[in-house]
Amino acid sequence: MSNDSASPENQNANAQPDTGLDRTLMAEERTCSAWVRTGLASMATGLAIAKVMPNAEPRWAVTTLGMILVFVAVLSFAIGFVGYARGIKYCQPAARNAMPFWVLAVFCNLLAAAAILTASFILQDEPTSGSTPGNIHLQQTTTSL
């Protein structure tokens, strides 16, 4: 008969002290990254709607929709950060393997600042009627024969 405690499977199981907490920590990180992805997609969509459709009418509705999507992006960044912060406090023994908390705080704050800059970009330089994207006005040339 062989000694089961000396098998490689049991040695690997003993080398990983608390895999449940590690899995929970990784789940918290995945959830936070999902919120960040949602916020980035929302921010990009808001900017695209506001800037790719410069002549859409009514203009206030397009601008408002873009601003709402940017606001959703800021909320997504905040929800992801707060959720990670609340979840990691239950995983303190596994937190030694986690990303440093200050890195996530700086990252989420930078993303929120980028969303605010995107909102200011949406609000500035509203095109006038008859303009093309980028406010380039095409001039018609007339030739007389």
PDB file of C-alpha atoms in Angstrom:
ATOM      1  CA  MET A   1       0.000   0.000   0.000  1.00  0.00           C
ATOM      2  CA  SER A   2       1.161   3.488  -0.743  1.00  0.00           C
ATOM      3  CA  ASN A   3       1.176   6.431   1.584  1.00  0.00           C
ATOM      4  CA  ASP A   4      -1.492   8.892   0.332  1.00  0.00           C
ATOM      5  CA  SER A   5      -0.082  11.813   2.278  1.00  0.00           C
ATOM      6  CA  ALA A   6       3.132  11.676   0.257  1.00  0.00           C
ATOM      7  CA  SER A   7       1.393  11.850  -3.130  1.00  0.00           C
ATOM      8  CA  PRO A   8       2.039  14.931  -5.285  1.00  0.00           C
ATOM      9  CA  GLU A   9      -1.649  15.890  -5.262  1.00  0.00           C
ATOM     10  CA  ASN A  10      -1.733  16.127  -1.483  1.00  0.00           C
ATOM     11  CA  GLN A  11       1.509  18.116  -1.382  1.00  0.00           C
ATOM     12  CA  ASN A  12       0.079  20.668  -3.868  1.00  0.00           C
ATOM     13  CA  ALA A  13      -3.110  20.925  -1.819  1.00  0.00           C
ATOM     14  CA  ASN A  14      -1.069  21.637   1.309  1.00  0.00           C
ATOM     15  CA  ALA A  15       1.015  24.277  -0.499  1.00  0.00           C
ATOM     16  CA  GLN A  16      -2.076  26.421  -1.185  1.00  0.00           C
ATOM     17  CA  PRO A  17      -3.275  27.418   2.272  1.00  0.00           C
ATOM     18  CA  ASP A  18      -6.633  29.085   1.623  1.00  0.00           C
ATOM     19  CA  THR A  19      -7.754  28.736  -1.965  1.00  0.00           C
ATOM     20  CA  GLY A  20     -11.328  29.777  -1.127  1.00  0.00           C
ATOM     21  CA  LEU A  21     -10.192  33.247  -0.108  1.00  0.00           C
ATOM     22  CA  ASP A  22      -7.889  33.429  -3.117  1.00  0.00           C
ATOM     23  CA  ARG A  23     -10.786  32.572  -5.438  1.00  0.00           C
ATOM     24  CA  THR A  24     -12.967  35.163  -3.717  1.00  0.00           C
ATOM     25  CA  LEU A  25     -10.273  37.783  -4.127  1.00  0.00           C
ATOM     26  CA  MET A  26      -9.899  36.951  -7.813  1.00  0.00           C
ATOM     27  CA  ALA A  27     -13.678  37.159  -8.217  1.00  0.00           C
ATOM     28  CA  GLU A  28     -13.634  40.629  -6.656  1.00  0.00           C
ATOM     29  CA  GLU A  29     -10.896  41.690  -9.083  1.00  0.00           C
ATOM     30  CA  ARG A  30     -12.841  40.307 -12.067  1.00  0.00           C
ATOM     31  CA  THR A  31     -15.984  42.086 -10.946  1.00  0.00           C
ATOM     32  CA  CYS A  32     -14.101  45.372 -10.574  1.00  0.00           C
ATOM     33  CA  SER A  33     -12.577  44.997 -14.030  1.00  0.00           C
ATOM     34  CA  ALA A  34     -16.050  44.279 -15.461  1.00  0.00           C
ATOM     35  CA  TRP A  35     -17.338  47.546 -13.978  1.00  0.00           C
ATOM     36  CA  VAL A  36     -14.337  49.386 -15.438  1.00  0.00           C
ATOM     37  CA  ARG A  37     -14.990  47.840 -18.879  1.00  0.00           C
ATOM     38  CA  THR A  38     -18.638  48.866 -18.645  1.00  0.00           C
ATOM     39  CA  GLY A  39     -17.624  52.409 -17.755  1.00  0.00           C
ATOM     40  CA  LEU A  40     -15.126  52.647 -20.607  1.00  0.00           C
ATOM     41  CA  ALA A  41     -17.704  51.358 -23.085  1.00  0.00           C
ATOM     42  CA  SER A  42     -20.283  53.817 -21.788  1.00  0.00           C
ATOM     43  CA  MET A  43     -17.843  56.716 -21.982  1.00  0.00           C
ATOM     44  CA  ALA A  44     -16.802  55.829 -25.532  1.00  0.00           C
ATOM     45  CA  THR A  45     -20.419  55.419 -26.636  1.00  0.00           C
ATOM     46  CA  GLY A  46     -21.406  58.769 -25.150  1.00  0.00           C
ATOM     47  CA  LEU A  47     -18.543  60.496 -26.925  1.00  0.00           C
ATOM     48  CA  ALA A  48     -19.286  58.728 -30.197  1.00  0.00           C
ATOM     49  CA  ILE A  49     -22.977  59.599 -30.116  1.00  0.00           C
ATOM     50  CA  ALA A  50     -22.273  63.251 -29.406  1.00  0.00           C
ATOM     51  CA  LYS A  51     -19.439  63.718 -31.896  1.00  0.00           C
ATOM     52  CA  VAL A  52     -20.181  61.330 -34.748  1.00  0.00           C
ATOM     53  CA  MET A  53     -23.688  62.704 -35.216  1.00  0.00           C
ATOM     54  CA  PRO A  54     -23.008  66.461 -35.260  1.00  0.00           C
ATOM     55  CA  ASN A  55     -26.074  67.404 -37.287  1.00  0.00           C
ATOM     56  CA  ALA A  56     -28.607  65.241 -35.499  1.00  0.00           C
ATOM     57  CA  GLU A  57     -31.704  67.080 -34.412  1.00  0.00           C
ATOM     58  CA  PRO A  58     -32.629  68.023 -31.767  1.00  0.00           C
ATOM     59  CA  ARG A  59     -29.080  68.744 -30.749  1.00  0.00           C
ATOM     60  CA  TRP A  60     -29.882  69.051 -27.058  1.00  0.00           C
ATOM     61  CA  ALA A  61     -31.152  65.443 -27.025  1.00  0.00           C
ATOM     62  CA  VAL A  62     -27.933  64.100 -28.558  1.00  0.00           C
ATOM     63  CA  THR A  63     -25.802  66.094 -26.115  1.00  0.00           C
ATOM     64  CA  THR A  64     -27.947  64.987 -23.182  1.00  0.00           C
ATOM     65  CA  LEU A  65     -27.682  61.330 -24.202  1.00  0.00           C
ATOM     66  CA  GLY A  66     -23.898  61.645 -24.467  1.00  0.00           C
ATOM     67  CA  MET A  67     -23.707  63.283 -21.043  1.00  0.00           C
ATOM     68  CA  ILE A  68     -25.922  60.602 -19.476  1.00  0.00           C
ATOM     69  CA  LEU A  69     -23.642  57.881 -20.825  1.00  0.00           C
ATOM     70  CA  VAL A  70     -20.570  59.676 -19.460  1.00  0.00           C
ATOM     71  CA  PHE A  71     -22.327  59.992 -16.089  1.00  0.00           C
ATOM     72  CA  VAL A  72     -23.028  56.238 -16.195  1.00  0.00           C
ATOM     73  CA  ALA A  73     -19.299  55.720 -16.827  1.00  0.00           C
ATOM     74  CA  VAL A  74     -18.359  57.675 -13.705  1.00  0.00           C
ATOM     75  CA  LEU A  75     -20.898  55.672 -11.700  1.00  0.00           C
ATOM     76  CA  SER A  76     -19.471  52.423 -13.087  1.00  0.00           C
ATOM     77  CA  PHE A  77     -15.961  53.371 -12.021  1.00  0.00           C
ATOM     78  CA  ALA A  78     -17.197  54.311  -8.546  1.00  0.00           C
ATOM     79  CA  ILE A  79     -19.297  51.155  -8.131  1.00  0.00           C
ATOM     80  CA  GLY A  80     -16.391  48.971  -9.217  1.00  0.00           C
ATOM     81  CA  PHE A  81     -13.997  50.643  -6.784  1.00  0.00           C
ATOM     82  CA  VAL A  82     -16.397  50.623  -3.824  1.00  0.00           C
ATOM     83  CA  GLY A  83     -17.394  47.022  -4.479  1.00  0.00           C
ATOM     84  CA  TYR A  84     -13.765  45.945  -4.567  1.00  0.00           C
ATOM     85  CA  ALA A  85     -12.993  47.912  -1.410  1.00  0.00           C
ATOM     86  CA  ARG A  86     -15.934  46.342   0.445  1.00  0.00           C
ATOM     87  CA  GLY A  87     -15.171  42.843  -0.796  1.00  0.00           C
ATOM     88  CA  ILE A  88     -11.448  42.839  -0.099  1.00  0.00           C
ATOM     89  CA  LYS A  89     -11.931  43.503   3.605  1.00  0.00           C
ATOM     90  CA  TYR A  90     -13.348  39.974   3.912  1.00  0.00           C
ATOM     91  CA  CYS A  91     -10.314  38.523   2.142  1.00  0.00           C
ATOM     92  CA  GLN A  92      -7.554  39.926   4.353  1.00  0.00           C
ATOM     93  CA  PRO A  93      -5.495  36.705   4.548  1.00  0.00           C
ATOM     94  CA  ALA A  94      -5.475  36.459   0.740  1.00  0.00           C
ATOM     95  CA  ALA A  95      -4.930  40.198   0.281  1.00  0.00           C
ATOM     96  CA  ARG A  96      -1.173  39.722   0.373  1.00  0.00           C
ATOM     97  CA  ASN A  97      -1.529  38.485  -3.224  1.00  0.00           C
ATOM     98  CA  ALA A  98      -3.841  41.314  -4.243  1.00  0.00           C
ATOM     99  CA  MET A  99      -3.106  44.386  -6.277  1.00  0.00           C
ATOM    100  CA  PRO A 100      -2.162  47.265  -3.951  1.00  0.00           C
ATOM    101  CA  PHE A 101      -5.269  49.188  -2.956  1.00  0.00           C
ATOM    102  CA  TRP A 102      -3.745  52.566  -3.738  1.00  0.00           C
ATOM    103  CA  VAL A 103      -3.098  51.487  -7.350  1.00  0.00           C
ATOM    104  CA  LEU A 104      -6.791  50.775  -7.872  1.00  0.00           C
ATOM    105  CA  ALA A 105      -7.751  54.051  -6.166  1.00  0.00           C
ATOM    106  CA  VAL A 106      -5.456  56.075  -8.446  1.00  0.00           C
ATOM    107  CA  PHE A 107      -6.611  54.151 -11.520  1.00  0.00           C
ATOM    108  CA  CYS A 108     -10.318  54.692 -10.822  1.00  0.00           C
ATOM    109  CA  ASN A 109      -9.756  58.372 -10.056  1.00  0.00           C
ATOM    110  CA  LEU A 110      -7.872  58.817 -13.331  1.00  0.00           C
ATOM    111  CA  LEU A 111     -10.706  57.139 -15.203  1.00  0.00           C
ATOM    112  CA  ALA A 112     -13.233  59.419 -13.499  1.00  0.00           C
ATOM    113  CA  ALA A 113     -11.124  62.439 -14.485  1.00  0.00           C
ATOM    114  CA  ALA A 114     -11.026  61.156 -18.072  1.00  0.00           C
ATOM    115  CA  ALA A 115     -14.813  60.869 -18.009  1.00  0.00           C
ATOM    116  CA  ILE A 116     -15.124  64.465 -16.805  1.00  0.00           C
ATOM    117  CA  LEU A 117     -12.811  65.610 -19.592  1.00  0.00           C
ATOM    118  CA  THR A 118     -14.919  63.630 -22.043  1.00  0.00           C
ATOM    119  CA  ALA A 119     -18.014  65.412 -20.741  1.00  0.00           C
ATOM    120  CA  SER A 120     -16.350  68.795 -21.269  1.00  0.00           C
ATOM    121  CA  PHE A 121     -15.358  67.705 -24.779  1.00  0.00           C
ATOM    122  CA  ILE A 122     -18.969  66.781 -25.511  1.00  0.00           C
ATOM    123  CA  LEU A 123     -20.223  70.147 -24.263  1.00  0.00           C
ATOM    124  CA  GLN A 124     -17.707  72.280 -26.109  1.00  0.00           C
ATOM    125  CA  ASP A 125     -17.788  73.283 -29.719  1.00  0.00           C
ATOM    126  CA  GLU A 126     -21.341  72.406 -30.608  1.00  0.00           C
ATOM    127  CA  PRO A 127     -21.571  72.446 -34.378  1.00  0.00           C
ATOM    128  CA  THR A 128     -23.721  74.924 -36.186  1.00  0.00           C
ATOM    129  CA  SER A 129     -26.330  73.929 -38.693  1.00  0.00           C
ATOM    130  CA  GLY A 130     -24.839  72.816 -41.977  1.00  0.00           C
ATOM    131  CA  SER A 131     -21.388  71.989 -40.676  1.00  0.00           C
ATOM    132  CA  THR A 132     -19.537  68.760 -41.190  1.00  0.00           C
ATOM    133  CA  PRO A 133     -17.680  66.760 -38.537  1.00  0.00           C
ATOM    134  CA  GLY A 134     -14.702  68.640 -37.206  1.00  0.00           C
ATOM    135  CA  ASN A 135     -16.310  71.952 -38.205  1.00  0.00           C
ATOM    136  CA  ILE A 136     -14.797  71.871 -41.672  1.00  0.00           C
ATOM    137  CA  HIS A 137     -16.896  73.948 -44.005  1.00  0.00           C
ATOM    138  CA  LEU A 138     -16.839  72.945 -47.608  1.00  0.00           C
ATOM    139  CA  GLN A 139     -16.847  75.829 -50.001  1.00  0.00           C
ATOM    140  CA  GLN A 140     -18.573  75.595 -53.311  1.00  0.00           C
ATOM    141  CA  THR A 141     -16.713  77.047 -56.209  1.00  0.00           C
ATOM    142  CA  THR A 142     -18.611  78.450 -59.103  1.00  0.00           C
ATOM    143  CA  THR A 143     -17.213  78.650 -62.530  1.00  0.00           C
ATOM    144  CA  SER A 144     -18.499  81.054 -65.065  1.00  0.00           C
ATOM    145  CA  LEU A 145     -18.440  80.153 -68.683  1.00  0.00           C
TER     146      LEU A 145
END
